[in-house]
Amino acid sequence: MDDASAPADPNLGLLLYIPYRYLESGVMEALRAHGHDLPLNQARVFQRISPEGSRLAELAEAAQLPKQTVGSIIDQLEAAGYVQRSIDPQDARARLVSITPRGQQLIEISLPVLHDVEAAWRAHLGARRTLQLKEALTALREITDPFLRPKA
Amino acid sequence: MDDASAPADPNLGLLLYIPYRYLESGVMEALRAHGHDLPLNQARVFQRISPEGSRLAELAEAAQLPKQTVGSIIDQLEAAGYVQRSIDPQDARARLVSITPRGQQLIEISLPVLHDVEAAWRAHLGARRTLQLKEALTALREITDPFLRPKA
DNA sequence: TGCACAAGGACCGAGCATCGGACTATTTTG
DNA sequence: CAAAATAGTCCGATGCTCGGTCCTTGTGCA
């Protein structure tokens, strides 16, 4: 994370972060253009919500944030009408956070941006290298996603 | 940024973010283990500082944060002895933020972590794909790094 | 050469995000 | 069934974030 050679040859961390941020900015801007100006922290949690609904603790673990933080972010997403809480049929202690129709709009606005950016990257890198990039990242997820490694 | 298929097949944004966060966590943990427990936002700004010194506005642009935010983060990094401000010889209005010897320690703690993680990734992906990944990310930086595109 | 305007930063203060700790409701365990 | 574990919420303190404003130094133009 801390490398002396900042602009010259950034470390792997920045190398990953820079395109990530680019993508994120693009999506946030599109959302804003469509009248959804949710803050970044809300968007970051929102994107982790599974279509089938997610539990708070799941989201917290995936986002590496304390439960209360995610809790208050979900409060806001709920107040804005993007998500709703319901009782998990599997476990009455838990709440299932799921995406409302209004929340779906966010996804529908984001998807084309994602595709456009990917297309731009493909134009810059070429189809083969773009594919390799996605494959490598997907493979990397197996060893780096905290959510995927339940008990390590 | 917002894709319905969260755990199944995350979008490109998450795909980039997940390994980034993994790397970052590893570095932060190592720093903490060595008695440096600076907060994440400080580390994120710190890593952007060029060895020759950086200006505040540069850092703000690269990190996509307002100047005042970066200013207060630099205040803290300075108070902790990791960086120092000096007058930019090129322009007396500007301050040059540069890394102190104590700040160098952060880098020296981080580098081996970076290398270890990269080695682990290489073990998982293979040498060729790891190299391809780095190349692709570096190439991507040309079109995604806000700092690299001065006036676009 | 002088003056208006731009650019780099610092200061102040309001608002709110973050997160530890304690608490309640449910499930699991022995 | 009690005891322990687990999901989430509530409360409150700390302090981060960032808009507005001001000061200083550089730059452009007549």
Coordinates of C-alpha atoms (C1' of nucleotides) in Angstrom, one line a residue:
Chain A
M1 CA 0.0 0.0 0.0
D2 CA 2.9 2.3 0.6
D3 CA 5.3 2.5 -2.2
A4 CA 7.8 5.2 -2.8
S5 CA 7.4 5.3 -6.5
A6 CA 4.0 7.0 -6.7
P7 CA 3.6 8.4 -10.2
A8 CA 6.3 6.4 -11.9
D9 CA 5.3 2.9 -11.2
P10 CA 2.6 2.5 -8.6
N11 CA 2.4 -0.6 -6.6
L12 CA -0.1 -3.3 -7.3
G13 CA -2.5 -1.8 -4.8
L14 CA -2.8 1.5 -6.6
L15 CA -2.8 -0.3 -9.9
L16 CA -6.0 -2.1 -8.9
Y17 CA -7.5 0.9 -7.2
I18 CA -7.1 3.4 -10.0
P19 CA -9.3 1.6 -12.5
Y20 CA -11.7 0.7 -9.7
R21 CA -12.2 4.3 -8.8
Y22 CA -12.6 5.2 -12.4
L23 CA -15.4 2.7 -12.8
E24 CA -17.0 3.8 -9.6
S25 CA -16.9 7.5 -10.5
G26 CA -18.5 6.7 -13.8
V27 CA -21.4 4.9 -12.2
M28 CA -21.9 7.5 -9.5
E29 CA -22.0 10.2 -12.1
A30 CA -24.6 8.3 -14.1
L31 CA -26.7 7.7 -11.0
R32 CA -26.5 11.4 -10.2
A33 CA -27.5 12.3 -13.7
H34 CA -30.6 10.2 -13.2
G35 CA -31.5 11.9 -10.0
H36 CA -30.1 9.4 -7.6
D37 CA -27.4 11.1 -5.6
L38 CA -26.7 8.6 -2.9
P39 CA -23.3 8.9 -1.2
L40 CA -20.5 6.6 -1.9
N41 CA -20.6 4.6 1.2
Q42 CA -24.3 3.8 0.6
A43 CA -23.5 2.7 -3.0
R44 CA -20.6 0.6 -1.8
V45 CA -22.8 -1.4 0.5
F46 CA -25.7 -1.5 -1.9
Q47 CA -23.7 -3.2 -4.5
R48 CA -23.0 -6.1 -2.2
I49 CA -26.6 -6.9 -1.7
S50 CA -27.5 -10.2 -3.3
P51 CA -30.6 -10.4 -5.5
E52 CA -32.0 -12.9 -3.1
G53 CA -31.4 -10.6 -0.2
S54 CA -28.4 -10.4 2.2
R55 CA -28.0 -10.4 5.9
L56 CA -26.5 -7.5 7.6
A57 CA -23.6 -9.5 9.0
E58 CA -22.9 -10.8 5.6
L59 CA -22.7 -7.3 4.2
A60 CA -20.6 -6.2 7.0
E61 CA -18.1 -9.0 6.5
A62 CA -17.9 -8.5 2.8
A63 CA -17.4 -4.8 3.1
Q64 CA -15.1 -5.1 6.1
L65 CA -17.1 -2.7 8.2
P66 CA -18.6 -3.1 11.7
K67 CA -22.2 -4.2 11.9
Q68 CA -23.4 -0.9 13.3
T69 CA -21.9 1.0 10.4
V70 CA -23.6 -1.1 7.9
G71 CA -26.7 -1.0 9.9
S72 CA -26.9 2.8 9.8
I73 CA -26.1 2.7 6.0
I74 CA -28.9 0.3 5.5
D75 CA -31.2 2.6 7.5
Q76 CA -30.5 5.3 5.0
L77 CA -30.8 3.1 1.9
E78 CA -34.1 2.0 3.4
A79 CA -35.2 5.6 4.1
A80 CA -34.4 6.4 0.5
G81 CA -36.5 3.5 -0.7
Y82 CA -33.7 1.5 -2.3
V83 CA -33.9 -1.5 0.0
Q84 CA -36.2 -3.1 2.5
R85 CA -35.7 -5.2 5.5
S86 CA -37.7 -8.3 6.2
I87 CA -37.4 -11.1 8.6
D88 CA -35.3 -14.0 7.4
P89 CA -37.6 -17.1 7.2
Q90 CA -34.6 -19.2 8.0
D91 CA -33.8 -17.4 11.3
A92 CA -36.1 -15.0 13.0
R93 CA -33.2 -13.2 14.6
A94 CA -31.9 -12.1 11.3
R95 CA -33.2 -9.5 8.8
L96 CA -33.0 -10.0 5.1
V97 CA -32.0 -6.8 3.3
S98 CA -33.4 -6.9 -0.3
I99 CA -33.6 -4.5 -3.2
T100 CA -36.8 -2.7 -3.9
P101 CA -38.1 -1.8 -7.4
R102 CA -36.6 1.6 -6.8
G103 CA -33.3 0.0 -5.9
Q104 CA -33.5 -2.0 -9.1
Q105 CA -33.4 1.3 -11.0
L106 CA -29.9 1.9 -9.6
I107 CA -28.8 -1.4 -11.1
E108 CA -30.4 -0.7 -14.4
I109 CA -28.7 2.6 -14.6
S110 CA -25.4 1.1 -13.7
L111 CA -25.2 -1.8 -15.9
P112 CA -24.9 0.1 -19.2
V113 CA -22.1 2.2 -17.7
L114 CA -20.3 -0.9 -16.6
H115 CA -20.6 -2.3 -20.1
D116 CA -19.5 1.0 -21.7
V117 CA -16.4 1.2 -19.6
E118 CA -15.6 -2.4 -20.2
A119 CA -15.9 -1.7 -23.9
A120 CA -13.6 1.3 -23.6
W121 CA -11.1 -0.9 -21.8
R122 CA -11.4 -3.6 -24.4
A123 CA -10.7 -1.0 -27.1
H124 CA -7.6 0.0 -25.2
L125 CA -6.3 -3.4 -24.2
G126 CA -7.7 -5.6 -26.9
A127 CA -10.2 -8.4 -26.5
R128 CA -7.8 -11.0 -25.4
R129 CA -6.1 -9.0 -22.7
T130 CA -9.4 -7.8 -21.4
L131 CA -10.6 -11.3 -21.1
Q132 CA -7.4 -12.4 -19.4
L133 CA -7.7 -9.5 -17.0
K134 CA -11.2 -10.6 -16.0
E135 CA -10.2 -14.1 -15.6
A136 CA -7.2 -13.3 -13.5
L137 CA -9.3 -11.1 -11.2
T138 CA -11.9 -13.7 -10.9
A139 CA -9.3 -16.3 -10.0
L140 CA -7.8 -14.0 -7.5
R141 CA -11.1 -13.6 -5.8
E142 CA -10.8 -17.2 -4.7
I143 CA -7.9 -16.3 -2.4
T144 CA -8.7 -12.6 -1.6
D145 CA -12.5 -12.3 -1.0
P146 CA -13.2 -12.3 2.7
F147 CA -16.7 -13.3 2.0
L148 CA -15.7 -16.4 0.1
R149 CA -13.5 -17.7 2.9
P150 CA -16.0 -18.4 5.6
K151 CA -13.8 -19.8 8.3
A152 CA -10.4 -19.6 6.5
Chain B
M1 CA -20.7 -0.5 -9.3
D2 CA -24.1 -1.8 -8.8
D3 CA -24.7 -5.2 -10.1
A4 CA -27.4 -7.5 -9.0
S5 CA -25.2 -10.6 -9.0
A6 CA -23.2 -10.0 -5.9
P7 CA -21.7 -13.3 -4.7
A8 CA -22.2 -15.2 -8.0
D9 CA -20.3 -13.1 -10.5
P10 CA -19.4 -9.7 -9.2
N11 CA -19.0 -6.9 -11.6
L12 CA -15.6 -5.6 -12.7
G13 CA -15.7 -3.0 -10.0
L14 CA -15.8 -5.5 -7.2
L15 CA -13.4 -7.7 -9.0
L16 CA -10.9 -5.0 -8.8
Y17 CA -11.8 -3.8 -5.4
I18 CA -11.6 -7.2 -3.7
P19 CA -7.9 -7.9 -4.2
Y20 CA -7.1 -4.3 -3.6
R21 CA -8.7 -4.4 -0.3
Y22 CA -6.9 -7.6 0.5
L23 CA -3.6 -6.1 -0.2
E24 CA -4.4 -3.0 1.7
S25 CA -5.5 -5.0 4.8
G26 CA -2.3 -7.0 4.7
V27 CA -0.2 -3.8 4.7
M28 CA -2.3 -2.1 7.4
E29 CA -1.9 -5.1 9.6
A30 CA 1.8 -5.3 9.1
L31 CA 2.1 -1.6 9.9
R32 CA 0.1 -2.1 13.0
A33 CA 2.2 -5.0 14.0
H34 CA 5.2 -2.7 13.8
G35 CA 3.6 -0.1 16.0
H36 CA 2.3 2.2 13.3
D37 CA -1.4 2.3 13.6
L38 CA -2.3 5.1 11.3
P39 CA -5.9 5.1 10.0
L40 CA -6.8 4.0 6.5
N41 CA -7.5 7.5 5.1
Q42 CA -4.0 8.6 6.2
A43 CA -2.4 5.6 4.6
R44 CA -4.3 6.1 1.4
V45 CA -3.1 9.6 1.0
F46 CA 0.4 8.7 2.2
Q47 CA 0.9 6.2 -0.6
R48 CA 0.3 8.8 -3.2
I49 CA 3.2 11.0 -2.0
S50 CA 5.9 11.0 -4.6
P51 CA 9.5 10.5 -3.4
E52 CA 10.3 13.9 -4.6
G53 CA 7.5 15.4 -2.7
S54 CA 4.0 16.2 -3.8
R55 CA 1.8 19.2 -3.6
L56 CA -1.5 19.1 -1.8
A57 CA -3.5 19.8 -4.8
E58 CA -1.8 17.0 -6.6
L59 CA -2.7 14.6 -3.8
A60 CA -6.2 15.8 -3.7
E61 CA -6.7 15.3 -7.4
A62 CA -5.1 11.9 -7.4
A63 CA -7.1 10.7 -4.4
Q64 CA -10.3 12.5 -5.6
L65 CA -10.8 14.3 -2.3
P66 CA -11.3 18.0 -1.6
K67 CA -8.2 19.9 -0.8
Q68 CA -9.2 20.6 2.8
T69 CA -9.7 17.0 3.5
V70 CA -6.3 16.1 2.2
G71 CA -5.0 19.1 4.1
S72 CA -6.2 17.8 7.4
I73 CA -4.9 14.3 6.7
I74 CA -1.5 15.8 6.0
D75 CA -1.8 17.7 9.2
Q76 CA -2.1 14.4 11.0
L77 CA 0.6 12.6 9.1
E78 CA 2.8 15.6 9.8
A79 CA 1.9 15.5 13.5
A80 CA 2.7 11.8 13.6
G81 CA 6.1 12.6 12.0
Y82 CA 5.6 10.7 8.8
V83 CA 5.7 13.7 6.4
Q84 CA 6.8 17.3 6.4
R85 CA 5.8 20.3 4.6
S86 CA 8.3 22.7 3.0
I87 CA 7.9 25.5 0.6
D88 CA 8.0 24.5 -3.0
P89 CA 11.1 26.2 -4.6
Q90 CA 9.1 26.4 -7.8
D91 CA 6.2 28.3 -6.4
A92 CA 6.2 30.0 -3.0
R93 CA 2.4 29.6 -2.7
A94 CA 2.7 25.9 -2.7
R95 CA 3.9 23.5 -0.1
L96 CA 5.8 20.4 -0.9
V97 CA 4.8 17.4 1.2
S98 CA 7.6 15.0 1.5
I99 CA 8.3 11.8 3.4
T100 CA 10.4 11.9 6.5
P101 CA 12.8 9.1 7.7
R102 CA 10.0 7.9 10.0
G103 CA 7.7 7.9 7.0
Q104 CA 10.2 5.8 5.1
Q105 CA 9.8 3.1 7.7
L106 CA 6.2 2.7 6.6
I107 CA 7.4 2.1 3.1
E108 CA 10.0 -0.3 4.3
I109 CA 7.5 -2.3 6.2
S110 CA 5.1 -2.3 3.3
L111 CA 7.3 -3.4 0.5
P112 CA 7.9 -6.9 1.7
V113 CA 4.2 -7.4 2.3
L114 CA 3.5 -6.3 -1.2
H115 CA 6.0 -8.7 -2.5
D116 CA 4.7 -11.5 -0.4
V117 CA 1.2 -11.0 -1.5
E118 CA 2.3 -10.8 -5.1
A119 CA 4.2 -14.0 -4.7
A120 CA 1.1 -15.7 -3.3
W121 CA -0.9 -14.4 -6.2
R122 CA 1.7 -15.7 -8.5
A123 CA 1.5 -19.1 -6.9
H124 CA -2.2 -19.1 -7.5
L125 CA -2.3 -17.7 -11.0
G126 CA 1.0 -18.7 -12.4
A127 CA 3.8 -16.5 -13.4
R128 CA 2.5 -15.7 -16.9
R129 CA -1.0 -14.7 -15.8
T130 CA 0.4 -12.6 -13.0
L131 CA 2.6 -10.7 -15.4
Q132 CA -0.3 -10.3 -17.8
L133 CA -2.4 -8.9 -15.0
K134 CA 0.2 -6.3 -14.0
E135 CA 0.6 -5.3 -17.6
A136 CA -3.0 -5.0 -18.2
L137 CA -3.5 -2.9 -15.1
T138 CA -0.6 -0.7 -16.0
A139 CA -2.0 -0.1 -19.5
L140 CA -5.4 0.6 -18.0
R141 CA -3.9 3.3 -15.9
E142 CA -3.2 5.3 -19.1
I143 CA -6.9 5.8 -19.5
T144 CA -8.2 5.7 -16.0
D145 CA -5.7 7.6 -13.8
P146 CA -7.1 11.1 -13.1
F147 CA -3.7 12.2 -12.2
L148 CA -2.2 11.1 -15.5
R149 CA -4.8 13.0 -17.6
P150 CA -3.9 16.6 -16.7
K151 CA -6.5 18.5 -18.7
A152 CA -8.0 15.7 -20.7
Chain C
dT1 C1' 5.2 48.5 -14.3
dG2 C1' 1.0 48.0 -12.0
dC3 C1' -3.3 46.0 -11.3
dA4 C1' -6.8 42.6 -11.7
dC5 C1' -7.5 37.9 -11.6
dA6 C1' -6.1 33.0 -10.9
dA7 C1' -4.1 29.5 -8.1
dG8 C1' -2.2 27.2 -3.7
dG9 C1' -3.4 26.5 0.8
dA10 C1' -5.0 27.4 5.7
dC11 C1' -8.7 28.3 9.0
dC12 C1' -13.4 27.8 10.9
dG13 C1' -17.5 25.5 11.9
dA14 C1' -21.7 22.5 10.9
dG15 C1' -23.2 18.2 10.1
dC16 C1' -22.9 13.7 10.1
dA17 C1' -20.3 9.1 9.6
dT18 C1' -18.1 5.7 12.3
dC19 C1' -17.9 2.4 15.7
dG20 C1' -17.3 0.7 20.8
dG21 C1' -20.3 -0.9 24.4
dA22 C1' -24.4 -2.4 26.2
dC23 C1' -29.0 -4.5 25.4
dT24 C1' -32.9 -7.4 23.3
dA25 C1' -34.7 -11.3 20.7
dT26 C1' -34.0 -15.8 18.9
dT27 C1' -31.5 -20.1 18.1
dT28 C1' -28.3 -23.7 19.4
dT29 C1' -26.1 -26.7 22.6
dG30 C1' -25.4 -30.0 26.4
Chain D
dC1 C1' -34.5 -26.3 29.8
dA2 C1' -30.9 -23.5 31.3
dA3 C1' -26.7 -21.5 29.3
dA4 C1' -24.2 -19.8 25.7
dA5 C1' -23.9 -18.1 21.1
dT6 C1' -25.7 -15.3 17.4
dA7 C1' -28.4 -11.5 14.7
dG8 C1' -29.3 -7.0 15.1
dT9 C1' -30.5 -2.5 17.4
dC10 C1' -29.8 1.6 20.4
dC11 C1' -27.0 5.2 22.4
dG12 C1' -23.4 8.3 22.5
dA13 C1' -18.6 10.3 21.9
dT14 C1' -15.2 11.2 18.9
dG15 C1' -13.5 13.2 15.1
dC16 C1' -13.6 13.1 9.9
dT17 C1' -15.4 15.6 5.9
dC18 C1' -16.0 19.4 3.2
dG19 C1' -18.3 24.1 2.0
dG20 C1' -17.3 28.8 2.6
dT21 C1' -14.0 32.3 3.3
dC22 C1' -9.6 34.5 3.6
dC23 C1' -4.6 35.2 2.9
dT24 C1' -0.5 34.8 0.0
dT25 C1' 1.9 34.5 -4.3
dG26 C1' 2.0 34.1 -9.5
dT27 C1' 0.4 35.4 -14.0
dG28 C1' -1.6 38.0 -17.8
dC29 C1' -2.5 42.1 -19.9
dA30 C1' -2.5 46.9 -21.0

